[in-house]
Tab-separated table of C-alpha atoms and ligand atoms in Angstrom:
chain	number	residue	atom	x	y	z
A	97	UNK	CA	12.060	5.100	24.877
A	98	UNK	CA	14.148	5.437	28.067
A	99	UNK	CA	17.323	3.362	28.430
A	100	UNK	CA	16.029	1.578	31.570
A	101	UNK	CA	12.854	0.445	29.781
A	102	UNK	CA	14.899	-0.799	26.829
A	103	UNK	CA	17.190	-2.722	29.213
A	104	UNK	CA	14.121	-4.404	30.719
A	105	UNK	CA	13.022	-5.513	27.232
A	106	UNK	CA	16.511	-6.940	26.543
A	107	UNK	CA	16.465	-8.862	29.866
A	108	UNK	CA	13.047	-10.316	28.957
A	109	UNK	CA	14.349	-11.625	25.610
A	110	UNK	CA	12.962	-8.825	23.414
A	111	UNK	CA	14.489	-6.699	20.653
A	112	UNK	CA	15.177	-2.933	20.808
A	113	UNK	CA	16.874	-0.438	18.490
A	114	UNK	CA	19.577	1.785	19.989
A	115	UNK	CA	22.093	4.367	18.758
A	116	UNK	CA	25.817	3.716	18.455
A	117	UNK	CA	28.556	6.071	17.219
A	118	UNK	CA	28.423	4.332	13.791
A	119	UNK	CA	24.794	3.423	12.941
A	120	UNK	CA	21.714	2.301	14.909
A	121	UNK	CA	21.737	-1.323	16.059
A	122	UNK	CA	18.906	-3.826	16.534
A	123	UNK	CA	19.813	-5.483	19.820
A	124	UNK	CA	18.950	-8.557	21.854
A	125	UNK	CA	20.544	-10.572	24.687
A	126	UNK	CA	23.509	-12.316	23.002
A	127	UNK	CA	23.304	-15.214	25.469
A	128	UNK	CA	19.649	-16.009	24.647
A	129	UNK	CA	19.169	-18.002	21.399
A	130	UNK	CA	15.416	-17.222	21.104
A	131	UNK	CA	16.055	-13.501	21.536
A	132	UNK	CA	18.795	-13.637	18.878
A	133	UNK	CA	16.447	-15.515	16.539
A	134	UNK	CA	13.979	-12.592	16.810
A	135	UNK	CA	16.602	-10.260	15.312
A	136	UNK	CA	17.057	-12.478	12.233
A	137	UNK	CA	13.286	-12.735	11.861
A	138	UNK	CA	12.701	-8.976	12.134
A	139	UNK	CA	15.455	-8.105	9.622
A	140	UNK	CA	14.797	-10.846	7.131
A	141	UNK	CA	18.505	-11.595	7.557
A	142	UNK	CA	19.996	-14.758	6.023
A	143	UNK	CA	20.774	-17.147	8.893
A	144	UNK	CA	24.379	-17.680	7.668
A	145	UNK	CA	25.291	-14.034	8.441
A	146	UNK	CA	26.699	-13.710	11.989
A	147	UNK	CA	25.978	-10.835	14.391
A	148	UNK	CA	28.391	-8.533	16.234
A	149	UNK	CA	28.342	-8.843	20.041
A	150	UNK	CA	28.508	-5.490	21.864
A	151	UNK	CA	30.183	-5.331	25.273
A	152	UNK	CA	30.568	-2.593	27.897
A	153	UNK	CA	33.941	-3.568	29.425
A	154	UNK	CA	36.996	-5.755	28.844
A	155	UNK	CA	35.746	-8.281	31.404
A	156	UNK	CA	32.580	-8.817	29.380
A	157	UNK	CA	34.713	-9.152	26.217
A	158	UNK	CA	36.744	-11.972	27.729
A	159	UNK	CA	33.540	-13.736	28.785
A	160	UNK	CA	32.573	-14.082	25.099
A	161	UNK	CA	35.931	-14.407	23.247
A	162	UNK	CA	39.588	-15.461	23.598
A	163	UNK	CA	41.530	-12.188	23.711
A	164	UNK	CA	44.970	-12.541	22.052
A	165	UNK	CA	47.857	-10.131	22.605
A	166	UNK	CA	47.236	-8.439	19.215
A	167	UNK	CA	43.593	-8.053	20.224
A	168	UNK	CA	44.660	-6.497	23.527
A	169	UNK	CA	46.818	-3.977	21.635
A	170	UNK	CA	43.950	-2.865	19.372
A	171	UNK	CA	41.449	-2.884	22.238
A	172	UNK	CA	43.644	-0.558	24.319
A	173	UNK	CA	44.001	1.832	21.395
A	174	UNK	CA	40.547	1.796	19.766
A	175	UNK	CA	37.938	0.800	22.380
A	176	UNK	CA	35.454	2.071	23.134
A	177	UNK	CA	34.955	2.822	19.449
A	178	UNK	CA	34.094	1.564	15.956
A	179	UNK	CA	36.425	-1.446	15.781
A	180	UNK	CA	35.022	-4.995	15.624
A	181	UNK	CA	37.446	-7.846	16.326
A	182	UNK	CA	36.838	-11.377	15.039
A	183	UNK	CA	38.169	-13.734	17.720
A	184	UNK	CA	37.726	-17.372	18.788
A	185	UNK	CA	34.367	-17.560	20.557
A	186	UNK	CA	33.708	-18.891	24.032
A	187	UNK	CA	30.918	-21.269	25.048
A	188	UNK	CA	28.703	-18.495	26.439
A	189	UNK	CA	27.940	-17.388	22.859
A	190	UNK	CA	25.207	-19.507	21.258
A	191	UNK	CA	25.753	-20.596	17.655
A	192	UNK	CA	22.683	-18.577	16.576
A	193	UNK	CA	24.839	-15.441	17.079
A	194	UNK	CA	27.828	-16.623	15.037
A	195	UNK	CA	25.863	-18.522	12.387
A	196	UNK	CA	27.704	-21.664	13.396
A	197	UNK	CA	31.219	-20.147	13.076
A	198	UNK	CA	33.864	-20.840	15.725
A	199	UNK	CA	34.677	-17.117	15.831
A	200	UNK	CA	32.703	-14.165	17.174
A	201	UNK	CA	32.774	-10.477	16.233
A	202	UNK	CA	32.948	-8.210	19.282
A	203	UNK	CA	33.122	-4.489	19.887
A	204	UNK	CA	32.745	-1.957	22.695
A	205	UNK	CA	30.768	0.993	21.297
A	206	UNK	CA	31.666	4.504	22.487
A	207	UNK	CA	28.114	5.903	22.382
A	208	UNK	CA	27.063	6.588	25.999
A	209	UNK	CA	23.509	5.312	25.383
A	210	UNK	CA	24.797	2.026	23.945
A	211	UNK	CA	27.207	1.564	26.877
A	212	UNK	CA	24.484	2.349	29.450
A	213	UNK	CA	22.087	-0.058	27.751
A	214	UNK	CA	24.608	-2.923	27.900
A	215	UNK	CA	25.514	-2.157	31.544
A	216	UNK	CA	21.877	-1.930	32.657
A	217	UNK	CA	20.935	-5.105	30.785
A	218	UNK	CA	23.877	-6.896	32.405
A	219	UNK	CA	24.486	-9.029	29.300
A	220	UNK	CA	26.418	-8.650	26.035
A	221	UNK	CA	24.092	-7.411	23.284
A	222	UNK	CA	24.083	-8.992	19.819
A	223	UNK	CA	23.189	-6.336	17.261
A	224	UNK	CA	23.329	-5.961	13.505
A	225	UNK	CA	22.562	-2.594	11.897
A	226	UNK	CA	18.860	-1.766	12.429
A	227	UNK	CA	17.788	-1.858	8.768
A	228	UNK	CA	15.784	-4.414	6.874
A	229	UNK	CA	18.222	-6.671	5.016
A	230	UNK	CA	19.517	-5.027	1.832
A	231	UNK	CA	18.465	-1.470	2.817
A	232	UNK	CA	20.947	1.295	3.707
A	233	UNK	CA	21.958	1.261	7.385
A	234	UNK	CA	20.033	3.641	9.672
A	235	UNK	CA	21.771	6.721	11.077
A	236	UNK	CA	18.693	8.324	12.684
A	237	UNK	CA	15.764	6.996	14.738
A	238	UNK	CA	13.513	8.011	11.804
A	239	UNK	CA	15.395	5.630	9.484
A	240	UNK	CA	14.854	2.784	11.968
A	241	UNK	CA	11.158	3.634	12.322
A	242	UNK	CA	10.629	3.557	8.561
A	243	UNK	CA	12.076	0.016	8.359
A	244	UNK	CA	10.579	-1.242	11.674
A	245	UNK	CA	7.444	0.695	12.662
A	246	UNK	CA	6.731	-1.576	15.654
A	247	UNK	CA	10.145	-2.010	17.272
A	248	UNK	CA	10.925	0.164	20.324
A	249	UNK	CA	13.740	2.684	19.705
A	250	UNK	CA	15.999	4.711	21.979
A	251	UNK	CA	16.371	7.975	20.044
A	252	UNK	CA	19.907	9.318	20.415
A	253	UNK	CA	19.801	11.713	17.453
A	254	UNK	CA	21.975	11.260	14.337
A	255	UNK	CA	24.964	8.870	14.621
A	256	UNK	CA	28.406	10.497	14.632
A	257	UNK	CA	30.356	8.482	12.037
A	258	UNK	CA	27.544	7.345	9.737
A	259	UNK	CA	29.313	4.212	8.463
A	260	UNK	CA	29.684	0.925	10.331
A	261	UNK	CA	32.624	-0.302	12.413
A	262	UNK	CA	35.809	-1.589	10.802
A	263	UNK	CA	35.882	-5.401	11.033
A	264	UNK	CA	39.315	-6.931	11.715
A	265	UNK	CA	40.228	-10.613	11.813
A	266	UNK	CA	43.252	-11.356	14.017
A	267	UNK	CA	45.540	-14.407	13.999
A	268	UNK	CA	48.772	-15.090	12.071
A	269	UNK	CA	47.553	-13.153	8.993
A	270	UNK	CA	45.444	-10.290	10.328
A	271	UNK	CA	43.037	-8.803	7.791
A	272	UNK	CA	40.427	-6.086	7.388
A	273	UNK	CA	37.174	-7.905	6.534
A	274	UNK	CA	35.112	-4.720	6.257
A	275	UNK	CA	36.318	-1.141	5.809
A	276	UNK	CA	34.677	1.139	8.325
A	277	UNK	CA	34.810	4.180	10.553
A	278	UNK	CA	38.422	3.510	11.630
A	279	UNK	CA	40.653	3.765	8.524
A	280	UNK	CA	43.101	0.959	7.754
A	281	UNK	CA	45.917	3.550	7.892
A	282	UNK	CA	45.276	4.020	11.652
A	283	UNK	CA	45.172	0.288	12.362
A	284	UNK	CA	48.465	-0.214	10.456
A	285	UNK	CA	50.226	2.058	12.946
A	286	UNK	CA	49.600	-0.618	15.588
A	287	UNK	CA	49.557	-3.755	13.436
A	288	UNK	CA	51.807	-3.074	10.407
A	289	UNK	CA	51.228	-6.522	8.860
A	290	UNK	CA	47.451	-6.113	8.531
A	291	UNK	CA	46.098	-6.422	4.949
A	292	UNK	CA	42.756	-5.896	3.255
A	293	UNK	CA	40.945	-9.255	3.134
A	294	UNK	CA	42.040	-11.501	0.253
A	295	UNK	CA	39.706	-14.106	-1.070
A	296	UNK	CA	40.671	-16.139	-4.077
A	297	UNK	CA	37.456	-17.955	-4.968
A	298	UNK	CA	35.222	-14.885	-4.733
A	299	UNK	CA	33.836	-16.006	-1.390
A	300	UNK	CA	34.296	-13.274	1.217
A	301	UNK	CA	35.376	-14.323	4.691
A	302	UNK	CA	32.854	-12.044	6.297
A	303	UNK	CA	29.548	-13.606	5.294
A	304	UNK	CA	27.799	-10.205	5.260
A	305	UNK	CA	29.990	-8.920	2.441
A	306	UNK	CA	28.535	-11.192	-0.229
A	307	UNK	CA	25.039	-9.702	-0.159
A	308	UNK	CA	23.802	-6.724	-2.191
A	309	UNK	CA	23.682	-3.898	0.283
A	310	UNK	CA	22.713	-0.340	0.948
A	311	UNK	CA	20.755	-0.109	-2.303
A	312	UNK	CA	18.567	2.972	-2.792
A	313	UNK	CA	15.179	2.578	-4.497
A	314	UNK	CA	16.317	3.938	-7.916
A	315	UNK	CA	19.340	2.379	-9.678
A	316	UNK	CA	22.623	4.130	-8.855
A	317	UNK	CA	25.550	4.655	-11.245
A	318	UNK	CA	28.776	5.519	-9.432
A	319	UNK	CA	31.632	7.455	-11.048
A	320	UNK	CA	35.049	7.441	-9.335
A	321	UNK	CA	36.304	10.833	-8.150
A	322	UNK	CA	38.654	11.198	-11.149
A	323	UNK	CA	35.944	10.369	-13.730
A	324	UNK	CA	34.061	13.652	-13.540
A	325	UNK	CA	34.263	14.362	-17.297
A	326	UNK	CA	32.775	10.985	-18.254
A	327	UNK	CA	30.095	11.632	-15.627
A	328	UNK	CA	29.225	14.942	-17.293
A	329	UNK	CA	29.005	13.208	-20.697
A	330	UNK	CA	26.740	10.516	-19.196
A	331	UNK	CA	24.465	13.179	-17.661
A	332	UNK	CA	24.013	14.861	-21.073
A	333	UNK	CA	22.390	11.606	-22.240
A	334	UNK	CA	20.383	11.162	-19.004
A	335	UNK	CA	18.697	14.494	-18.403
A	336	UNK	CA	16.321	13.293	-15.682
A	337	UNK	CA	19.097	11.818	-13.502
A	338	UNK	CA	19.450	13.046	-9.915
A	339	UNK	CA	23.065	13.758	-8.937
A	340	UNK	CA	24.673	12.893	-5.585
A	341	UNK	CA	28.040	14.638	-5.177
A	342	UNK	CA	30.439	16.283	-2.748
A	343	UNK	CA	29.033	19.760	-1.996
A	344	UNK	CA	31.922	21.589	-3.694
A	345	UNK	CA	30.851	20.058	-7.046
A	346	UNK	CA	27.144	20.935	-6.650
A	347	UNK	CA	27.335	23.796	-9.186
A	348	UNK	CA	28.827	21.679	-11.979
A	349	UNK	CA	25.720	19.780	-13.115
A	350	UNK	CA	23.209	22.441	-14.266
A	351	UNK	CA	19.697	21.207	-15.005
A	352	UNK	CA	19.935	18.223	-12.633
A	353	UNK	CA	18.397	17.788	-9.192
A	354	UNK	CA	21.342	17.743	-6.775
A	355	UNK	CA	21.777	15.945	-3.453
A	356	UNK	CA	24.885	17.482	-1.835
A	357	UNK	CA	26.746	14.864	0.233
A	358	UNK	CA	28.724	17.350	2.344
A	359	UNK	CA	32.351	18.463	2.415
A	360	UNK	CA	35.279	16.213	3.260
A	361	UNK	CA	35.237	12.449	3.862
A	362	UNK	CA	34.028	12.561	7.522
A	363	UNK	CA	31.060	14.775	6.686
A	364	UNK	CA	30.212	12.682	3.606
A	365	UNK	CA	30.344	9.455	5.679
A	366	UNK	CA	28.011	11.084	8.215
A	367	UNK	CA	25.461	12.027	5.497
A	368	UNK	CA	25.817	9.004	3.196
A	369	UNK	CA	22.985	6.704	4.310
A	370	UNK	CA	20.503	9.572	4.659
A	371	UNK	CA	21.284	10.499	1.057
A	372	UNK	CA	20.806	6.892	-0.096
A	373	UNK	CA	17.504	6.694	1.807
A	374	UNK	CA	16.022	9.903	0.354
A	375	UNK	CA	13.300	9.269	-2.218
A	376	UNK	CA	14.531	11.081	-5.312
A	377	UNK	CA	12.739	12.391	-8.361
A	378	UNK	CA	13.873	10.849	-11.632
A	379	UNK	CA	14.453	7.236	-12.487
A	380	UNK	CA	18.225	7.096	-12.059
A	381	UNK	CA	20.785	8.312	-9.520
A	382	UNK	CA	24.301	9.282	-10.556
A	383	UNK	CA	26.932	9.707	-7.869
A	384	UNK	CA	30.389	11.283	-7.947
A	385	UNK	CA	32.731	9.363	-5.625
A	386	UNK	CA	35.559	10.567	-3.386
A	387	UNK	CA	39.201	9.447	-3.062
A	388	UNK	CA	39.336	6.076	-1.223
A	389	UNK	CA	41.641	7.265	1.576
A	390	UNK	CA	40.920	7.418	5.304
A	391	UNK	CA	37.202	6.986	5.998
A	392	UNK	CA	36.741	7.670	2.238
A	393	UNK	CA	37.624	3.986	1.666
A	394	UNK	CA	34.547	2.926	3.674
A	395	UNK	CA	32.384	5.486	1.855
A	396	UNK	CA	33.513	4.143	-1.557
A	397	UNK	CA	33.039	0.523	-0.405
A	398	UNK	CA	29.412	1.266	0.560
A	399	UNK	CA	28.732	3.243	-2.624
A	400	UNK	CA	30.141	0.414	-4.765
A	401	UNK	CA	27.865	-2.072	-2.994
A	402	UNK	CA	24.868	0.224	-3.454
A	403	UNK	CA	25.648	0.879	-7.127
A	404	UNK	CA	24.372	-1.067	-10.100
A	405	UNK	CA	27.556	-0.069	-11.882
A	406	UNK	CA	30.857	1.674	-11.045
A	407	UNK	CA	32.741	3.548	-13.768
B	242	TXA	O1	29.061	-0.420	13.399
B	242	TXA	C1	28.641	-1.587	13.392
B	242	TXA	O2	29.406	-2.559	13.300
B	242	TXA	C2	27.123	-1.799	13.529
B	242	TXA	C3	26.691	-1.303	14.917
B	242	TXA	C4	25.248	-1.582	15.208
B	242	TXA	O3	27.547	-1.862	15.885
B	242	TXA	N1	26.786	-3.173	13.328
B	242	TXA	C5	26.834	-3.771	12.105
B	242	TXA	O4	26.415	-5.088	12.105
B	242	TXA	O5	27.204	-3.201	11.103
B	242	TXA	P1	26.032	-5.877	10.773
B	242	TXA	O6	25.431	-7.133	11.261
B	242	TXA	O7	25.220	-5.010	9.898
B	242	TXA	O8	27.418	-6.210	10.117
B	242	TXA	C6	28.291	-7.133	10.741
B	242	TXA	C7	29.358	-7.602	9.779
B	242	TXA	C8	28.776	-8.520	8.708
B	242	TXA	O9	29.449	-8.263	7.487
B	242	TXA	C9	29.100	-9.920	9.256
B	242	TXA	O10	29.167	-10.890	8.253
B	242	TXA	C10	30.456	-9.670	9.922
B	242	TXA	O11	30.329	-8.371	10.503
B	242	TXA	N2	30.734	-10.659	10.988
B	242	TXA	C11	30.137	-10.797	12.193
B	242	TXA	N3	30.633	-11.846	12.864
B	242	TXA	C12	31.592	-12.402	12.083
B	242	TXA	C13	32.479	-13.532	12.197
B	242	TXA	N4	32.457	-14.299	13.272
B	242	TXA	N5	33.330	-13.785	11.160
B	242	TXA	C14	33.353	-13.001	10.065
B	242	TXA	N6	32.544	-11.930	9.893
B	242	TXA	C15	31.666	-11.625	10.880
B	243	MG	MG1	24.330	-4.190	8.282
C-alpha cells in the first residue's frame, strides 16, 4: 500500500502496518481512543500493556510528553532512531494508549516510510510490534501478513536492526526497561548513572516484559555461548533436534538440520525473528547463544524469553 493511502486510513481511525528501522509496527492515531482500541483487539494484546507513541519531530514529542533535560540530551543524540523514552504524559494522550499509566513511551523512528506516514497523518501514531501477542516480532511484510492477513501493510522490505527499540525510563534513577537496538554501553556515554531495570518483587516496570514472548512453534532450549560442549552432549541424546547457531559454528553439529543465524551480533539481530518464525522439522529447537554485549544483550534477552529453558 502507498504511504498516502495508509495516512488516510490512520486519519479515519483505522489500523495499518508499517516498517520501522527495528520491526514492523501496527499503527493507529494515538489521539483517538477507538482507533487505539482496534490495535489491542487485532493483536489480542492484554489491555494493561501500554503502547509506544511514534512522533516525527520534537514539537510533536512535546505535545504528548514532558521533555526533561536528560530526555533532551538523549533525544539530540539518538533520535531519529531506536530509543523509546518513558516520560510523564500530557493530556493529549488518552489512557487507552498508556494502559492507565501516568507515563508514556515515545520515540521518533528513523525509517523514512515511518516518518512520512506520521507527517502525512498529522498525528502521533501509537504502535506496538505488528505481531499477534506472544509471537515473534515481524521484520518483513510477509511476517505481518501471516499474523494479520486482512490488515493493510506498507511494504518497506526487511527491517534494518531486527530487534525492537531500547526502552529507557528517565527521572532521578534512570533505567533500561527493555534492552534493544541501541546498546546500554552507548546510552551510558551520555547518562553514566543509567542501570538495567531492577525489580525486587518480580514485577517488571515495563508491563510488556512479564509476558511470554517471541516463542517459536516448537520448544526451544537455549545454551549460552560458553556452553557449547554441554550443547553437543545434549544433541547426542536428541538426534532429531534442529540447531540454530551463529554461522561460524554451523559445521559443528553433524547430523542435525541447521538454521544459521548469521555472523556477528548485528547480523544475528537482523535475522533473529525470521529464524524463530521458520517452521522447522523436528520436535525441538536447540540454540547456541552469543555473548551478551552490545546489541548481543538484546538478542540474548529475546532468546531467553522465547526459550523454554536456558542452560
Ligand atoms: O522498536 C519498537 O519499539 C517497536 C516499533 C514498532 O516501534 N515497537 C514495540 O512496541 O516494540 P511493543 O508494544 O511491542 O513494545 C513496547 C514495550 C512494552 O514492553 C511496553 O510494556 C513498554 O514498551 N512500554 C510502553 N509504554 C510504557 C510505559 N508508559 N511505561 C513502561 N513501559 C512501557
Ligand atoms: Mg512487541
